[in-house]
PDB file of C-alpha atoms in Angstrom:
ATOM      1  CA  MET R   1      76.834  71.472 111.011  1.00 60.00           C
ATOM      2  CA  THR R   2      79.503  73.981 111.934  1.00 79.00           C
ATOM      3  CA  ASP R   3      82.862  73.000 110.431  1.00 93.00           C
ATOM      4  CA  PHE R   4      84.872  76.215 110.273  1.00 97.00           C
ATOM      5  CA  ARG R   5      88.480  75.377 109.374  1.00 97.00           C
ATOM      6  CA  HIS R   6      90.994  77.931 110.609  1.00 97.00           C
ATOM      7  CA  VAL R   7      93.640  78.777 108.005  1.00 98.00           C
ATOM      8  CA  THR R   8      94.999  82.105 109.276  1.00 97.00           C
ATOM      9  CA  ASP R   9      93.790  84.581 111.879  1.00 97.00           C
ATOM     10  CA  ASP R  10      92.052  86.426 109.039  1.00 96.00           C
ATOM     11  CA  PHE R  11      90.715  83.551 106.923  1.00 98.00           C
ATOM     12  CA  SER R  12      88.826  80.303 107.478  1.00 98.00           C
ATOM     13  CA  ALA R  13      87.179  77.948 105.008  1.00 98.00           C
ATOM     14  CA  ALA R  14      84.158  75.720 105.476  1.00 97.00           C
ATOM     15  CA  PRO R  15      81.953  73.220 103.731  1.00 97.00           C
ATOM     16  CA  GLN R  16      78.392  74.382 103.002  1.00 96.00           C
ATOM     17  CA  ILE R  17      77.018  76.403 105.905  1.00 96.00           C
ATOM     18  CA  ASN R  18      73.400  76.734 106.949  1.00 95.00           C
ATOM     19  CA  LEU R  19      71.482  79.678 108.375  1.00 95.00           C
ATOM     20  CA  ALA R  20      72.310  78.751 111.993  1.00 94.00           C
ATOM     21  CA  ASP R  21      76.010  78.726 111.093  1.00 97.00           C
ATOM     22  CA  VAL R  22      75.801  82.429 110.241  1.00 97.00           C
ATOM     23  CA  ALA R  23      74.991  83.293 113.863  1.00 96.00           C
ATOM     24  CA  GLU R  24      77.758  80.950 115.003  1.00 96.00           C
ATOM     25  CA  ALA R  25      80.199  82.694 112.668  1.00 97.00           C
ATOM     26  CA  ARG R  26      79.288  86.030 114.250  1.00 97.00           C
ATOM     27  CA  ARG R  27      79.668  84.557 117.741  1.00 97.00           C
ATOM     28  CA  ARG R  28      83.158  83.329 116.812  1.00 97.00           C
ATOM     29  CA  GLY R  29      84.235  86.778 115.683  1.00 97.00           C
ATOM     30  CA  PHE R  30      83.946  86.584 111.914  1.00 98.00           C
ATOM     31  CA  THR R  31      83.082  89.899 110.281  1.00 98.00           C
ATOM     32  CA  ALA R  32      82.454  88.679 106.734  1.00 98.00           C
ATOM     33  CA  ILE R  33      81.156  85.634 104.883  1.00 98.00           C
ATOM     34  CA  ILE R  34      82.078  84.789 101.296  1.00 98.00           C
ATOM     35  CA  CYS R  35      80.089  82.210  99.349  1.00 98.00           C
ATOM     36  CA  ASN R  36      82.026  80.539  96.545  1.00 98.00           C
ATOM     37  CA  ARG R  37      79.215  78.153  95.666  1.00 96.00           C
ATOM     38  CA  PRO R  38      76.896  78.743  92.724  1.00 96.00           C
ATOM     39  CA  ASP R  39      73.211  78.591  93.599  1.00 95.00           C
ATOM     40  CA  GLY R  40      71.460  75.354  92.723  1.00 92.00           C
ATOM     41  CA  GLU R  41      74.443  72.976  92.828  1.00 92.00           C
ATOM     42  CA  ASP R  42      72.559  70.667  95.174  1.00 91.00           C
ATOM     43  CA  PRO R  43      68.859  70.494  95.961  1.00 89.00           C
ATOM     44  CA  GLY R  44      68.176  71.981  99.364  1.00 88.00           C
ATOM     45  CA  GLN R  45      71.347  74.039  99.712  1.00 93.00           C
ATOM     46  CA  PRO R  46      70.577  77.493 101.107  1.00 95.00           C
ATOM     47  CA  SER R  47      70.633  80.118  98.375  1.00 96.00           C
ATOM     48  CA  ALA R  48      73.165  82.919  98.311  1.00 96.00           C
ATOM     49  CA  ALA R  49      70.304  85.351  98.993  1.00 97.00           C
ATOM     50  CA  GLU R  50      69.226  83.421 102.105  1.00 97.00           C
ATOM     51  CA  ILE R  51      72.754  83.384 103.529  1.00 97.00           C
ATOM     52  CA  ALA R  52      73.221  87.055 102.560  1.00 98.00           C
ATOM     53  CA  ALA R  53      70.048  88.024 104.442  1.00 98.00           C
ATOM     54  CA  ALA R  54      71.135  86.050 107.516  1.00 97.00           C
ATOM     55  CA  ALA R  55      74.605  87.620 107.347  1.00 98.00           C
ATOM     56  CA  GLU R  56      73.138  91.112 107.091  1.00 97.00           C
ATOM     57  CA  ALA R  57      70.814  90.428 110.027  1.00 97.00           C
ATOM     58  CA  ALA R  58      73.837  89.258 112.072  1.00 97.00           C
ATOM     59  CA  GLY R  59      75.827  92.375 111.161  1.00 97.00           C
ATOM     60  CA  LEU R  60      78.250  90.576 108.844  1.00 98.00           C
ATOM     61  CA  THR R  61      79.314  91.654 105.386  1.00 97.00           C
ATOM     62  CA  TYR R  62      78.658  89.165 102.611  1.00 98.00           C
ATOM     63  CA  ALA R  63      80.006  88.510  99.130  1.00 98.00           C
ATOM     64  CA  HIS R  64      78.868  85.947  96.580  1.00 98.00           C
ATOM     65  CA  ILE R  65      81.756  84.933  94.330  1.00 98.00           C
ATOM     66  CA  PRO R  66      80.597  81.696  92.686  1.00 98.00           C
ATOM     67  CA  VAL R  67      83.357  79.428  91.407  1.00 97.00           C
ATOM     68  CA  ARG R  68      82.569  76.676  88.926  1.00 94.00           C
ATOM     69  CA  GLY R  69      85.507  74.277  88.648  1.00 89.00           C
ATOM     70  CA  ALA R  70      88.930  75.871  88.900  1.00 91.00           C
ATOM     71  CA  PRO R  71      88.880  79.536  89.896  1.00 96.00           C
ATOM     72  CA  GLY R  72      89.714  81.970  87.129  1.00 95.00           C
ATOM     73  CA  PRO R  73      91.486  85.316  87.405  1.00 96.00           C
ATOM     74  CA  ALA R  74      88.228  87.238  87.971  1.00 97.00           C
ATOM     75  CA  GLU R  75      87.187  85.014  90.891  1.00 97.00           C
ATOM     76  CA  VAL R  76      90.680  85.107  92.399  1.00 97.00           C
ATOM     77  CA  GLU R  77      90.794  88.903  92.234  1.00 96.00           C
ATOM     78  CA  ALA R  78      87.249  89.291  93.596  1.00 97.00           C
ATOM     79  CA  MET R  79      88.129  86.966  96.486  1.00 97.00           C
ATOM     80  CA  ARG R  80      91.346  88.852  97.229  1.00 96.00           C
ATOM     81  CA  GLN R  81      89.495  92.163  97.241  1.00 96.00           C
ATOM     82  CA  ALA R  82      86.673  90.857  99.450  1.00 97.00           C
ATOM     83  CA  VAL R  83      89.129  89.447 101.997  1.00 97.00           C
ATOM     84  CA  ASP R  84      91.204  92.637 101.946  1.00 95.00           C
ATOM     85  CA  ALA R  85      88.089  94.795 102.416  1.00 96.00           C
ATOM     86  CA  ALA R  86      86.855  92.842 105.444  1.00 97.00           C
ATOM     87  CA  SER R  87      87.134  94.571 108.801  1.00 96.00           C
ATOM     88  CA  GLY R  88      88.162  91.317 110.482  1.00 98.00           C
ATOM     89  CA  PRO R  89      88.221  87.540 110.050  1.00 98.00           C
ATOM     90  CA  VAL R  90      86.526  86.080 106.961  1.00 98.00           C
ATOM     91  CA  LEU R  91      84.677  82.781 106.626  1.00 98.00           C
ATOM     92  CA  ALA R  92      84.501  81.505 103.039  1.00 98.00           C
ATOM     93  CA  TYR R  93      82.496  78.449 102.039  1.00 98.00           C
ATOM     94  CA  CYS R  94      81.486  76.235  99.128  1.00 96.00           C
ATOM     95  CA  ARG R  95      80.378  72.593  98.957  1.00 95.00           C
ATOM     96  CA  SER R  96      83.483  71.234 100.699  1.00 95.00           C
ATOM     97  CA  GLY R  97      85.558  74.373 101.299  1.00 96.00           C
ATOM     98  CA  THR R  98      88.071  73.379  98.614  1.00 96.00           C
ATOM     99  CA  ARG R  99      87.079  76.030  96.058  1.00 97.00           C
ATOM    100  CA  SER R 100      87.114  78.660  98.797  1.00 98.00           C
ATOM    101  CA  ILE R 101      90.580  77.907 100.091  1.00 98.00           C
ATOM    102  CA  THR R 102      91.930  77.334  96.579  1.00 97.00           C
ATOM    103  CA  THR R 103      90.644  80.689  95.340  1.00 97.00           C
ATOM    104  CA  TRP R 104      92.061  82.431  98.423  1.00 98.00           C
ATOM    105  CA  ALA R 105      95.394  80.562  98.142  1.00 97.00           C
ATOM    106  CA  ILE R 106      95.942  81.491  94.503  1.00 96.00           C
ATOM    107  CA  GLY R 107      95.320  85.142  95.364  1.00 95.00           C
ATOM    108  CA  GLN R 108      97.770  85.013  98.252  1.00 95.00           C
ATOM    109  CA  ALA R 109     100.456  83.416  96.093  1.00 94.00           C
ATOM    110  CA  MET R 110      99.933  85.733  93.105  1.00 92.00           C
ATOM    111  CA  SER R 111     100.029  88.867  95.249  1.00 92.00           C
ATOM    112  CA  GLY R 112     103.174  87.711  97.028  1.00 91.00           C
ATOM    113  CA  ALA R 113     101.431  88.085 100.387  1.00 90.00           C
ATOM    114  CA  MET R 114     102.584  84.588 101.371  1.00 93.00           C
ATOM    115  CA  GLU R 115     105.085  82.034 100.119  1.00 94.00           C
ATOM    116  CA  ARG R 116     103.590  79.039  98.289  1.00 94.00           C
ATOM    117  CA  GLY R 117     105.081  76.534 100.739  1.00 94.00           C
ATOM    118  CA  GLU R 118     103.552  78.404 103.675  1.00 95.00           C
ATOM    119  CA  ILE R 119     100.144  78.449 101.987  1.00 96.00           C
ATOM    120  CA  VAL R 120     100.321  74.712 101.244  1.00 96.00           C
ATOM    121  CA  ALA R 121     101.266  74.015 104.880  1.00 96.00           C
ATOM    122  CA  LEU R 122      98.390  76.150 106.187  1.00 96.00           C
ATOM    123  CA  GLY R 123      95.996  74.359 103.849  1.00 96.00           C
ATOM    124  CA  ARG R 124      97.229  70.971 105.032  1.00 96.00           C
ATOM    125  CA  GLU R 125      96.705  71.992 108.679  1.00 96.00           C
ATOM    126  CA  ALA R 126      93.133  72.981 107.800  1.00 97.00           C
ATOM    127  CA  GLY R 127      92.497  69.669 106.022  1.00 96.00           C
ATOM    128  CA  TYR R 128      92.971  70.782 102.415  1.00 96.00           C
ATOM    129  CA  ASP R 129      95.649  69.637  99.960  1.00 95.00           C
ATOM    130  CA  LEU R 130      96.814  72.657  97.970  1.00 95.00           C
ATOM    131  CA  SER R 131      99.964  71.019  96.621  1.00 92.00           C
ATOM    132  CA  GLY R 132      98.358  70.302  93.252  1.00 90.00           C
ATOM    133  CA  VAL R 133      97.427  73.947  92.881  1.00 88.00           C
ATOM    134  CA  LEU R 134     100.510  75.635  94.304  1.00 85.00           C
ATOM    135  CA  GLY R 135     103.192  72.924  94.388  1.00 71.00           C
ATOM    136  CA  GLY R 136     105.182  72.328  97.546  1.00 59.00           C
TER     137      GLY R 136
END
């Protein structure tokens, strides 16, 4: 079930991906995948190691930055660094995509890379409500 939600030219969020989605991400031009989901949240979800191996086989970089609940400063900074280090567009995922886009959005706002209102609008266009996190 490929449900990649475009946020910016450099960042997209998605609900849980599967192994076939990794190849689709590569086909669509993504260069990196970030998993914000802890292993074992749901029975049957692919493990971080399985997605990492598929990403490596497809020539994509991979980072596992698990977020439990609201993202903390360490997760926000790790996400910001992983996105900044990517050589092209990044696909980040978790159960619904909300933790991924929230973690990214907080990093964008804190770094001053984007205005909060712009981030909220981009989130809304992608199907995520960031107003509770960032206002606007």
